[in-house]
JSON list of N, CA and C in Angstrom, two decimals:
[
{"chain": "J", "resi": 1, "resn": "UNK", "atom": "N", "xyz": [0.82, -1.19, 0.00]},
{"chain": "J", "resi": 1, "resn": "UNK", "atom": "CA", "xyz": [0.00, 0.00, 0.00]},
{"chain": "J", "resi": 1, "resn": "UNK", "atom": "C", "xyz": [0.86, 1.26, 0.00]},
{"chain": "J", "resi": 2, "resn": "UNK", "atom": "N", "xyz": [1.75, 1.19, 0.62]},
{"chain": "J", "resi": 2, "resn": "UNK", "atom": "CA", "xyz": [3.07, 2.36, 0.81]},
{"chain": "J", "resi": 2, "resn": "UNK", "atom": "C", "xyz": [3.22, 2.86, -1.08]},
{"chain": "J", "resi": 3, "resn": "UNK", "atom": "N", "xyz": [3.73, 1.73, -1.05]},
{"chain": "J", "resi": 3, "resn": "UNK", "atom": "CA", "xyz": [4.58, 1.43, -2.41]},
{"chain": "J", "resi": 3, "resn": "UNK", "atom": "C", "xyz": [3.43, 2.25, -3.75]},
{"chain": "J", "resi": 4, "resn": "UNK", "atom": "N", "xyz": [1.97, 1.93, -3.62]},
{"chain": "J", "resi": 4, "resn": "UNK", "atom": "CA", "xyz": [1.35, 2.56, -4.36]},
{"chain": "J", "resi": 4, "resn": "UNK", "atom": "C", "xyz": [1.33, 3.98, -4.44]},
{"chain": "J", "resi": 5, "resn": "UNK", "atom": "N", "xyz": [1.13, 4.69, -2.89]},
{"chain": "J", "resi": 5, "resn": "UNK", "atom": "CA", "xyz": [1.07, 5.96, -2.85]},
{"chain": "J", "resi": 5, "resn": "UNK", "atom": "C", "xyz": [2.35, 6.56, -3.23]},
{"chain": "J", "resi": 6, "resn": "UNK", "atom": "N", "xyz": [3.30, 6.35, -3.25]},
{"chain": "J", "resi": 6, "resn": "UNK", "atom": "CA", "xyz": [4.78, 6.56, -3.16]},
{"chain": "J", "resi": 6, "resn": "UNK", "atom": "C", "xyz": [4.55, 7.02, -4.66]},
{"chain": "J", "resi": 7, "resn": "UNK", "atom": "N", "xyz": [4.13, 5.63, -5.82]},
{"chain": "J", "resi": 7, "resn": "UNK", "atom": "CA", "xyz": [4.22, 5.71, -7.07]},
{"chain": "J", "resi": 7, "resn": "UNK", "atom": "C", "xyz": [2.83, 6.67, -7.53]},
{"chain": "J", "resi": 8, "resn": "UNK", "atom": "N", "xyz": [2.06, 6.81, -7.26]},
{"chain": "J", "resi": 8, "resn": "UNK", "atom": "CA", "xyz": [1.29, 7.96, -7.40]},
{"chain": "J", "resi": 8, "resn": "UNK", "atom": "C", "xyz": [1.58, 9.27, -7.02]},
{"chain": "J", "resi": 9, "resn": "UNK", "atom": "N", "xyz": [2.25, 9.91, -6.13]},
{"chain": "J", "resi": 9, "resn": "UNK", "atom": "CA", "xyz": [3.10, 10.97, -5.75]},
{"chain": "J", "resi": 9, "resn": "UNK", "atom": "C", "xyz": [3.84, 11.48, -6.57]},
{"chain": "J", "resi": 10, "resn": "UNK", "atom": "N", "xyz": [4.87, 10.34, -6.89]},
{"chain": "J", "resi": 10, "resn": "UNK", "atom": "CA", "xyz": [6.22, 10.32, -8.20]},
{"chain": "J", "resi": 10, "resn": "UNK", "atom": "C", "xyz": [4.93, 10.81, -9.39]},
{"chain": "J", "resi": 11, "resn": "UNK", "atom": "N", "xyz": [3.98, 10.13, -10.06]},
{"chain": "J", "resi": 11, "resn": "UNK", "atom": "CA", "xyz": [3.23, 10.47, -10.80]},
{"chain": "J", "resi": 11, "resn": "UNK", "atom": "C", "xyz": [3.07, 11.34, -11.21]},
{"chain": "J", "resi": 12, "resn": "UNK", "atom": "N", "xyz": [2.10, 11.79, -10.32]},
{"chain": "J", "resi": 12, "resn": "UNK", "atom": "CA", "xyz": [1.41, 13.03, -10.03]},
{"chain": "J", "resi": 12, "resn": "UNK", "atom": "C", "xyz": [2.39, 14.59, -10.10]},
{"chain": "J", "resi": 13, "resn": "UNK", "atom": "N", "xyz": [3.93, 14.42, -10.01]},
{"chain": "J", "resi": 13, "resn": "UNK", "atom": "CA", "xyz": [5.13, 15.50, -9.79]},
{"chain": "J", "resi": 13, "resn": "UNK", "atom": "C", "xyz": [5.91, 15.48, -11.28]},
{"chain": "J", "resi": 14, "resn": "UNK", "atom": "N", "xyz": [5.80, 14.25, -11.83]},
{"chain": "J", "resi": 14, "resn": "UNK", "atom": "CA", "xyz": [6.30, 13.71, -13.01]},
{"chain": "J", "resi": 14, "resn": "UNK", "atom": "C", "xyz": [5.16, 14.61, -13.94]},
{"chain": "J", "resi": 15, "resn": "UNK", "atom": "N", "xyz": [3.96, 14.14, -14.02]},
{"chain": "J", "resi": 15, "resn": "UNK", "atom": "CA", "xyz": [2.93, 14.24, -15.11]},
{"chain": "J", "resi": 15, "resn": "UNK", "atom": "C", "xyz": [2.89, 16.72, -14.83]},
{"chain": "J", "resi": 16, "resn": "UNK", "atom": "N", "xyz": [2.98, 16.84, -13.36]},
{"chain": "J", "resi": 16, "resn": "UNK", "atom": "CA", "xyz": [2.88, 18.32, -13.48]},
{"chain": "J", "resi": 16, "resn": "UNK", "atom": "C", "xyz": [4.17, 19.20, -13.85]},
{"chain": "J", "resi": 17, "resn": "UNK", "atom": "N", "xyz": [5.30, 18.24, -14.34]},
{"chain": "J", "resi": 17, "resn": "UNK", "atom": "CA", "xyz": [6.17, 18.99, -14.70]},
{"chain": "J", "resi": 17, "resn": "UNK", "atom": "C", "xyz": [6.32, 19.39, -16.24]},
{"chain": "J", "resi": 18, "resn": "UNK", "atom": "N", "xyz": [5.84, 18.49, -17.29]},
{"chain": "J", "resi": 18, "resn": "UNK", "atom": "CA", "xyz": [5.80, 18.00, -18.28]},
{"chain": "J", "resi": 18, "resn": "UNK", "atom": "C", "xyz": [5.12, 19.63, -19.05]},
{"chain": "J", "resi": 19, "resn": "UNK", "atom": "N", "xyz": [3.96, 20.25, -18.61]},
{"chain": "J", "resi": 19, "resn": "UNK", "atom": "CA", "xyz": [3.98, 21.50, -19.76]},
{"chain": "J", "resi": 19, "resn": "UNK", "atom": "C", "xyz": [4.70, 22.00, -19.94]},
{"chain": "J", "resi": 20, "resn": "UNK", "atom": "N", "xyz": [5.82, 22.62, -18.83]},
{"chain": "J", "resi": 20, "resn": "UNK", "atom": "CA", "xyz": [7.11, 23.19, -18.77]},
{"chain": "J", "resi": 20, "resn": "UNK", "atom": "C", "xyz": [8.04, 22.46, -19.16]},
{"chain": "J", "resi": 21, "resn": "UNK", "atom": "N", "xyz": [8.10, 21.46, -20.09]},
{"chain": "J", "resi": 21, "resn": "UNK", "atom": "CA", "xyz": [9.05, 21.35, -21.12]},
{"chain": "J", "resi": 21, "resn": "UNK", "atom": "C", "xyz": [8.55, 21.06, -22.65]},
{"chain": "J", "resi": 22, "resn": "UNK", "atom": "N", "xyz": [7.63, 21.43, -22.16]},
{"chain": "J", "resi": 22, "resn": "UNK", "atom": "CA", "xyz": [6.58, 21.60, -23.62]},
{"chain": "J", "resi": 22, "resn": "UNK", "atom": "C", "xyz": [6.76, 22.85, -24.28]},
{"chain": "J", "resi": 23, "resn": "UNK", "atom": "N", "xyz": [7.54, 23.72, -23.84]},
{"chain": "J", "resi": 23, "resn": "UNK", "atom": "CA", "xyz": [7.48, 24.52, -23.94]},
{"chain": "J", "resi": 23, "resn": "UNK", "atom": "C", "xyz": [8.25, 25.29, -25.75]},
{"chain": "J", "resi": 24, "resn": "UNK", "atom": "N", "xyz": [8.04, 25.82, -26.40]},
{"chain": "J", "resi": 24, "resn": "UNK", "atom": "CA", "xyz": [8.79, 26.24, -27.79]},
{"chain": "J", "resi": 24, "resn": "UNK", "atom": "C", "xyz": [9.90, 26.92, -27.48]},
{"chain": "J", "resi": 25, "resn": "UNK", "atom": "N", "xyz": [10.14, 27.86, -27.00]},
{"chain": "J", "resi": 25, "resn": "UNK", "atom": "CA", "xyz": [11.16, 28.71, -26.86]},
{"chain": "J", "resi": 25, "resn": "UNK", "atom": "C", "xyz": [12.30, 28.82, -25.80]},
{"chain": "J", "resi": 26, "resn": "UNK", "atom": "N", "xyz": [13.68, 28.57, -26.15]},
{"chain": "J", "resi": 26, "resn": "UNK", "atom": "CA", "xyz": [14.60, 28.30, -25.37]},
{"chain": "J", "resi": 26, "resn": "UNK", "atom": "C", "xyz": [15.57, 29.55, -25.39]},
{"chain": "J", "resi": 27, "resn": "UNK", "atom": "N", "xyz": [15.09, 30.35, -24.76]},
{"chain": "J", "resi": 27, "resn": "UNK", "atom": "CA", "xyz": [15.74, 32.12, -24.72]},
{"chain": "J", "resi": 27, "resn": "UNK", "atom": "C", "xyz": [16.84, 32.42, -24.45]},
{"chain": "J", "resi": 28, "resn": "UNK", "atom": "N", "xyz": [17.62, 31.49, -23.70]},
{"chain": "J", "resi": 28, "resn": "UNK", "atom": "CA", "xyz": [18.93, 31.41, -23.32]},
{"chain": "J", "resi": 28, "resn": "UNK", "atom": "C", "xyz": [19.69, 30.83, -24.35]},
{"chain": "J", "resi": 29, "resn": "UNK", "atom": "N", "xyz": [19.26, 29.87, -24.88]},
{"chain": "J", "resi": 29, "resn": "UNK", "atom": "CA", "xyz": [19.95, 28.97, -26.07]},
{"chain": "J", "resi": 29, "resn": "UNK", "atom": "C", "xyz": [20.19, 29.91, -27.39]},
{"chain": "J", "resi": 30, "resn": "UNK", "atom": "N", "xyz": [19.38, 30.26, -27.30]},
{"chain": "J", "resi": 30, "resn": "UNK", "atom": "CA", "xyz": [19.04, 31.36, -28.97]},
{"chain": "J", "resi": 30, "resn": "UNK", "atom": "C", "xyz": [19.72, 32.67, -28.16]},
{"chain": "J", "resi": 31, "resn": "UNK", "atom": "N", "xyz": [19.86, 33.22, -27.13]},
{"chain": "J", "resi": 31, "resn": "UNK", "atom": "CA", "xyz": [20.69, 34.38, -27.19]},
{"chain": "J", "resi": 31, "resn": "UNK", "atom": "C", "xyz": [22.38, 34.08, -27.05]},
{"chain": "J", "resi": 32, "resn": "UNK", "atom": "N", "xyz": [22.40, 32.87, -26.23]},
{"chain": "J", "resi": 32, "resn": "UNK", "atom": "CA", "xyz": [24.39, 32.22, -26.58]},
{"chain": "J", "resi": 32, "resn": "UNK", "atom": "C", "xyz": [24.50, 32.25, -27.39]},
{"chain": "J", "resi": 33, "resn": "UNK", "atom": "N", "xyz": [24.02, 31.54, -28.74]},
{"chain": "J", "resi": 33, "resn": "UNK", "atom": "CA", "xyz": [23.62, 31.28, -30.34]},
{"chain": "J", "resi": 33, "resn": "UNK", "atom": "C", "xyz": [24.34, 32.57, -31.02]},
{"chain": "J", "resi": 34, "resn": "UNK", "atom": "N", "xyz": [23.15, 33.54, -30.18]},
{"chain": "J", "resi": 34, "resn": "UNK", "atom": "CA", "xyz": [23.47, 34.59, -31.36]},
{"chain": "J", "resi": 34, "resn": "UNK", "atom": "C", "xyz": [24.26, 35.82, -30.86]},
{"chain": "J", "resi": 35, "resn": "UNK", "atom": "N", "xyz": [24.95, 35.17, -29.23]},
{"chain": "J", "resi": 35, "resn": "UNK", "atom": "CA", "xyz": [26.06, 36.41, -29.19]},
{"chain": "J", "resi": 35, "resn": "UNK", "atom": "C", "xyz": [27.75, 35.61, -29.15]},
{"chain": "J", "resi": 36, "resn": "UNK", "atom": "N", "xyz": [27.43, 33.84, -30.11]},
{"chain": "J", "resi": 36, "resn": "UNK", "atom": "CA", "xyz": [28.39, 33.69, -30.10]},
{"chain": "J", "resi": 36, "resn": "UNK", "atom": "C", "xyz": [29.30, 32.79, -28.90]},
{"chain": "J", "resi": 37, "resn": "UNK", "atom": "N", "xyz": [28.73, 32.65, -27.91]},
{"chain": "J", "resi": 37, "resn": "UNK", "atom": "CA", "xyz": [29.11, 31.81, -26.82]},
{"chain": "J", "resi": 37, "resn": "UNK", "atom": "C", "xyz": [28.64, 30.86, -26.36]},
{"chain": "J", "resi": 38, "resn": "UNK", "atom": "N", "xyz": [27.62, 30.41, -27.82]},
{"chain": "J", "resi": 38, "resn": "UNK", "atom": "CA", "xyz": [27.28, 28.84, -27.27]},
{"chain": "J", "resi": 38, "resn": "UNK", "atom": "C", "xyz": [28.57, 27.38, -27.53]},
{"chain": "J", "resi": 39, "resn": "UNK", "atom": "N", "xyz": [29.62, 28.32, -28.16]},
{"chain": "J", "resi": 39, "resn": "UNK", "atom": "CA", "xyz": [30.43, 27.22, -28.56]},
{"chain": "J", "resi": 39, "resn": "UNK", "atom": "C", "xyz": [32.07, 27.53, -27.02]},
{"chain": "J", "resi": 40, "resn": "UNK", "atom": "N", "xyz": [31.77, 28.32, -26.37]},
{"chain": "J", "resi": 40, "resn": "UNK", "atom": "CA", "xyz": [32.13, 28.26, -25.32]},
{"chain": "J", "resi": 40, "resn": "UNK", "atom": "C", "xyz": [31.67, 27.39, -24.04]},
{"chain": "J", "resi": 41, "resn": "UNK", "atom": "N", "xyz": [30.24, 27.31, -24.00]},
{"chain": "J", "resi": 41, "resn": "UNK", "atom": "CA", "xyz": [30.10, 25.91, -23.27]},
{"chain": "J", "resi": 41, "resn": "UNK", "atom": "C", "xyz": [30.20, 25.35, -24.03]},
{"chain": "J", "resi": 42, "resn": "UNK", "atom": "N", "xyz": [30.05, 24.71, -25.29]},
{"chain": "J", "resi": 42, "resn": "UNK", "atom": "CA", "xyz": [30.43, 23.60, -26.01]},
{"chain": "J", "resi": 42, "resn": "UNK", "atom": "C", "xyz": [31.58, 23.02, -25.47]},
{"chain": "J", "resi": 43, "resn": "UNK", "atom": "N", "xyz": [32.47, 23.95, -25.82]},
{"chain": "J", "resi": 43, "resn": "UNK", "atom": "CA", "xyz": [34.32, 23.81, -25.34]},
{"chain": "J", "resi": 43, "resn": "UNK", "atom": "C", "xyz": [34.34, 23.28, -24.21]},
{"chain": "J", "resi": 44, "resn": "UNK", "atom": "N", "xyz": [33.88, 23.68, -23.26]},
{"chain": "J", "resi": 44, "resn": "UNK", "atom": "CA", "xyz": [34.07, 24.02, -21.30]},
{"chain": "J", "resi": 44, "resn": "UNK", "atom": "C", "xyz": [33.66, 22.30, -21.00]},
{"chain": "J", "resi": 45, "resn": "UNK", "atom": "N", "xyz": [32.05, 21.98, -22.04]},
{"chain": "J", "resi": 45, "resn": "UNK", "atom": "CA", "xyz": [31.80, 20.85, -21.60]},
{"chain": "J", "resi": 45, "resn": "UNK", "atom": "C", "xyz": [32.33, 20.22, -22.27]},
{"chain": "J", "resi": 46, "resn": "UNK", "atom": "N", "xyz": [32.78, 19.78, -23.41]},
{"chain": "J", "resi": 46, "resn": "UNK", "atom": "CA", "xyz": [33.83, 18.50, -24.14]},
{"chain": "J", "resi": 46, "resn": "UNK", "atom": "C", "xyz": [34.72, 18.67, -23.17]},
{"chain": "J", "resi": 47, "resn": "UNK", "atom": "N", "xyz": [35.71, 19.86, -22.42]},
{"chain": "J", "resi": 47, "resn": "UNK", "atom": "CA", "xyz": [36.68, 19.51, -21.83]},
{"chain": "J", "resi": 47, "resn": "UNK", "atom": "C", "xyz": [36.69, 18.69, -21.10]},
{"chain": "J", "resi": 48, "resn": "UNK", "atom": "N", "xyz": [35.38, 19.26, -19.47]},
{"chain": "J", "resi": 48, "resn": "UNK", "atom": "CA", "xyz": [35.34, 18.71, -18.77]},
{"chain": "J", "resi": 48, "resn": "UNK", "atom": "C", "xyz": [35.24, 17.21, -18.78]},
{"chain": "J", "resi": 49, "resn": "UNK", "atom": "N", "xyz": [33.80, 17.12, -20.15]},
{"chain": "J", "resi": 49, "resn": "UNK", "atom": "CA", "xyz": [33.83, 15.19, -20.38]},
{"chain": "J", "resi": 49, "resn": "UNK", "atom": "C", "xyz": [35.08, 14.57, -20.40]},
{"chain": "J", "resi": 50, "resn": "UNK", "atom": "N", "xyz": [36.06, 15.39, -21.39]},
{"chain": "J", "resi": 50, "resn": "UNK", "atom": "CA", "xyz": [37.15, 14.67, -21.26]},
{"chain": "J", "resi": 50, "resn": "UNK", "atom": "C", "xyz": [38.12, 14.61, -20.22]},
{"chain": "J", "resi": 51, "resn": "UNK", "atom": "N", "xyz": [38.16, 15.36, -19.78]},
{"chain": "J", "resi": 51, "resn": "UNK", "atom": "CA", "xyz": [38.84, 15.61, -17.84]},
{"chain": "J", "resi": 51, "resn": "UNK", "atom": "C", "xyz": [38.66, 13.63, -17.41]},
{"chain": "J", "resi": 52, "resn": "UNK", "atom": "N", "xyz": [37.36, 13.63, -17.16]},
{"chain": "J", "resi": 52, "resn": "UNK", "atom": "CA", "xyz": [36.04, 12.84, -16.80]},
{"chain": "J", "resi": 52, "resn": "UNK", "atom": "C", "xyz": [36.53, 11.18, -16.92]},
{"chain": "J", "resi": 53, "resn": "UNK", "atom": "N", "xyz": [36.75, 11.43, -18.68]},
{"chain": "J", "resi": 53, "resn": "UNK", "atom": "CA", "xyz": [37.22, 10.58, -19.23]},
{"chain": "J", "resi": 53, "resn": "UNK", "atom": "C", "xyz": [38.43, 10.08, -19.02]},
{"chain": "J", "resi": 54, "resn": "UNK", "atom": "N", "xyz": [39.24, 10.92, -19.16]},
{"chain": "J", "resi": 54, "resn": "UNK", "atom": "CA", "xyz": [41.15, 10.62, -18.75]},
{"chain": "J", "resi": 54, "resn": "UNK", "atom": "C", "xyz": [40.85, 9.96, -16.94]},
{"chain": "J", "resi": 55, "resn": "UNK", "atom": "N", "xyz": [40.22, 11.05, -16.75]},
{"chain": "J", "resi": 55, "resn": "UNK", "atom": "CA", "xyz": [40.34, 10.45, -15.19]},
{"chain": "J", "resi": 55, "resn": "UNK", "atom": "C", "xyz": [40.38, 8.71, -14.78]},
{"chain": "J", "resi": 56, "resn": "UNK", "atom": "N", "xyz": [38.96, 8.35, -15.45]},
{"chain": "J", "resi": 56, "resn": "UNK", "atom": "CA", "xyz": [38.32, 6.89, -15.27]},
{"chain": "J", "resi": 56, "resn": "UNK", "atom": "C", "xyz": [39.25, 6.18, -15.79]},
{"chain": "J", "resi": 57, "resn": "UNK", "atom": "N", "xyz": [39.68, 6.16, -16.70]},
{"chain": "J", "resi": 57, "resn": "UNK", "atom": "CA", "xyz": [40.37, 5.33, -17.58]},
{"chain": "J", "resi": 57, "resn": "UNK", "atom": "C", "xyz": [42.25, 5.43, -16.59]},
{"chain": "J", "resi": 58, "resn": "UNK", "atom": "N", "xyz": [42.82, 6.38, -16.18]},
{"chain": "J", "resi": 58, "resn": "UNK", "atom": "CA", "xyz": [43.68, 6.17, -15.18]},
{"chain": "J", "resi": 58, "resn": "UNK", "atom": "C", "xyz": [43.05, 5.45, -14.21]},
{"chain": "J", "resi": 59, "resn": "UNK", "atom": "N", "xyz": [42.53, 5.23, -13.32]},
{"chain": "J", "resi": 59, "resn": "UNK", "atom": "CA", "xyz": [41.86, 5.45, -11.98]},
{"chain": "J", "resi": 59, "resn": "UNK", "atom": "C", "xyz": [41.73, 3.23, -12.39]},
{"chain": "J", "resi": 60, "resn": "UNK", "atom": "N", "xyz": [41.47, 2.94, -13.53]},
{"chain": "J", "resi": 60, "resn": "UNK", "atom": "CA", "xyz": [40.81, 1.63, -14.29]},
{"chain": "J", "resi": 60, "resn": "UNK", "atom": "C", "xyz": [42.23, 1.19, -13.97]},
{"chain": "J", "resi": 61, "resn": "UNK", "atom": "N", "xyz": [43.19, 1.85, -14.40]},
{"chain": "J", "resi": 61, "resn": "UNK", "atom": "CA", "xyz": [44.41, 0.82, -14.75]},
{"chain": "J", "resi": 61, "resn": "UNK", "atom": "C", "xyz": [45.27, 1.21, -13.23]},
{"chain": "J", "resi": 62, "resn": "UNK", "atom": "N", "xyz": [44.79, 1.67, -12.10]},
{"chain": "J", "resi": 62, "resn": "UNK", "atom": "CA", "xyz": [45.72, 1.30, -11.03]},
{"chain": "J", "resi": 62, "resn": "UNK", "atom": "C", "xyz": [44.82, 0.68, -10.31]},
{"chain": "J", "resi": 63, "resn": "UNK", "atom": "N", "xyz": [43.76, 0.05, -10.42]},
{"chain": "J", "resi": 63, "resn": "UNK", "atom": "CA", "xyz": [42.81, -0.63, -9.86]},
{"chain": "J", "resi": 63, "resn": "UNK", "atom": "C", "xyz": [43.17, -1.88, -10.42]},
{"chain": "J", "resi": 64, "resn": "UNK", "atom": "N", "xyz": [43.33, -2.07, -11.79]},
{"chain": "J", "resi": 64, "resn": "UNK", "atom": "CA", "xyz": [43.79, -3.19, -12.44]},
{"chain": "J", "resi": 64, "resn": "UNK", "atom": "C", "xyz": [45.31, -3.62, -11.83]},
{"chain": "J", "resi": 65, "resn": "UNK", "atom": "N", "xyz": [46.25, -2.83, -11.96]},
{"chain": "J", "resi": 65, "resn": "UNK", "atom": "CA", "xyz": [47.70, -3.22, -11.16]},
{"chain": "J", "resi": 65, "resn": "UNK", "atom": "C", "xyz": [47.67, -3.39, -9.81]},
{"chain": "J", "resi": 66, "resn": "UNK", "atom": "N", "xyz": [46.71, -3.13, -8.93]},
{"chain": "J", "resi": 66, "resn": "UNK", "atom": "CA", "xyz": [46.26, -3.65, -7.55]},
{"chain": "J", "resi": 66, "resn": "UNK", "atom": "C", "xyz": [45.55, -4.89, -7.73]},
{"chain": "J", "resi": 67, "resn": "UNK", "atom": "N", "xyz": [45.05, -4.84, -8.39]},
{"chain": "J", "resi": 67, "resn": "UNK", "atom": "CA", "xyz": [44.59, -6.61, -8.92]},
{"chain": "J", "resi": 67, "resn": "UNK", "atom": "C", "xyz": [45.31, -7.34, -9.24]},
{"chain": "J", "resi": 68, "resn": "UNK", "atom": "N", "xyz": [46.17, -7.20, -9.82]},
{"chain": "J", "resi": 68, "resn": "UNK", "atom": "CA", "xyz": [47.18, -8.27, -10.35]},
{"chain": "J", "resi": 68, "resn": "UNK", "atom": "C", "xyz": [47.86, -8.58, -9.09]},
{"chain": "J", "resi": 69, "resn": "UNK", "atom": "N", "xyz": [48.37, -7.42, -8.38]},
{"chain": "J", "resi": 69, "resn": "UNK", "atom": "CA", "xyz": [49.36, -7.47, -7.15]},
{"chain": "J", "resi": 69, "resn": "UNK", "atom": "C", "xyz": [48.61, -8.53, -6.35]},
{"chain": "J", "resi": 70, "resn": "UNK", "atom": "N", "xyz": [47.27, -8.14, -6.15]},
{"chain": "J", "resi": 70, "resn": "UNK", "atom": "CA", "xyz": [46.77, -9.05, -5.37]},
{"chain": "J", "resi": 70, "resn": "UNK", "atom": "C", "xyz": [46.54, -10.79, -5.37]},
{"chain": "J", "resi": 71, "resn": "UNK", "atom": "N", "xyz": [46.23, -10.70, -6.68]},
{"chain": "J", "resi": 71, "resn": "UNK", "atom": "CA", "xyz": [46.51, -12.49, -7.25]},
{"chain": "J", "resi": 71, "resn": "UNK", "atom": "C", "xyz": [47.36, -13.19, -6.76]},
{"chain": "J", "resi": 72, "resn": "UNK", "atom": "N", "xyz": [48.99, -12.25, -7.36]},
{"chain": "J", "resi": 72, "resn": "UNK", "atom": "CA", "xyz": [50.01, -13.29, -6.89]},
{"chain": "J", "resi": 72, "resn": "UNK", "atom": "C", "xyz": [50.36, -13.31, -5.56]}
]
């Protein structure tokens, strides 16, 4: 019974958010656009992904050489 109301709640917060992204016009997007600095977050966020990326992929291979250590 919990479990129902819980998922009707979620529902009910889910279904009233939904006009507000119905929405046509993205005013912020179209003024970066057109003063030129939407390709500055572009930049900022590829970096960071790649930050992100380098990180995991180090972080993979001394987890992996602690594994091995540990085997033998």
């Amino acid at each position: 019974m919990q479990t129902k109301k819980l998922f009707s709640l979620l529902l009910v917060l889910i279904l009233s958010t939904l006009p507000g992204f119905a929405q046509d016009q993205v005013e912020m997007a179209d003024l970066m656009r057109s003063n030129g600095k939407i390709y500055v977050v572009v930049a900022v966020a590829a970096t960071v992904m790649l930050g992100l990326i380098i990180y995991l992929i180090s972080i993979d291979r001394k987890v992996s050489s602690i594994e091995k250590k540990l085997k033998k």
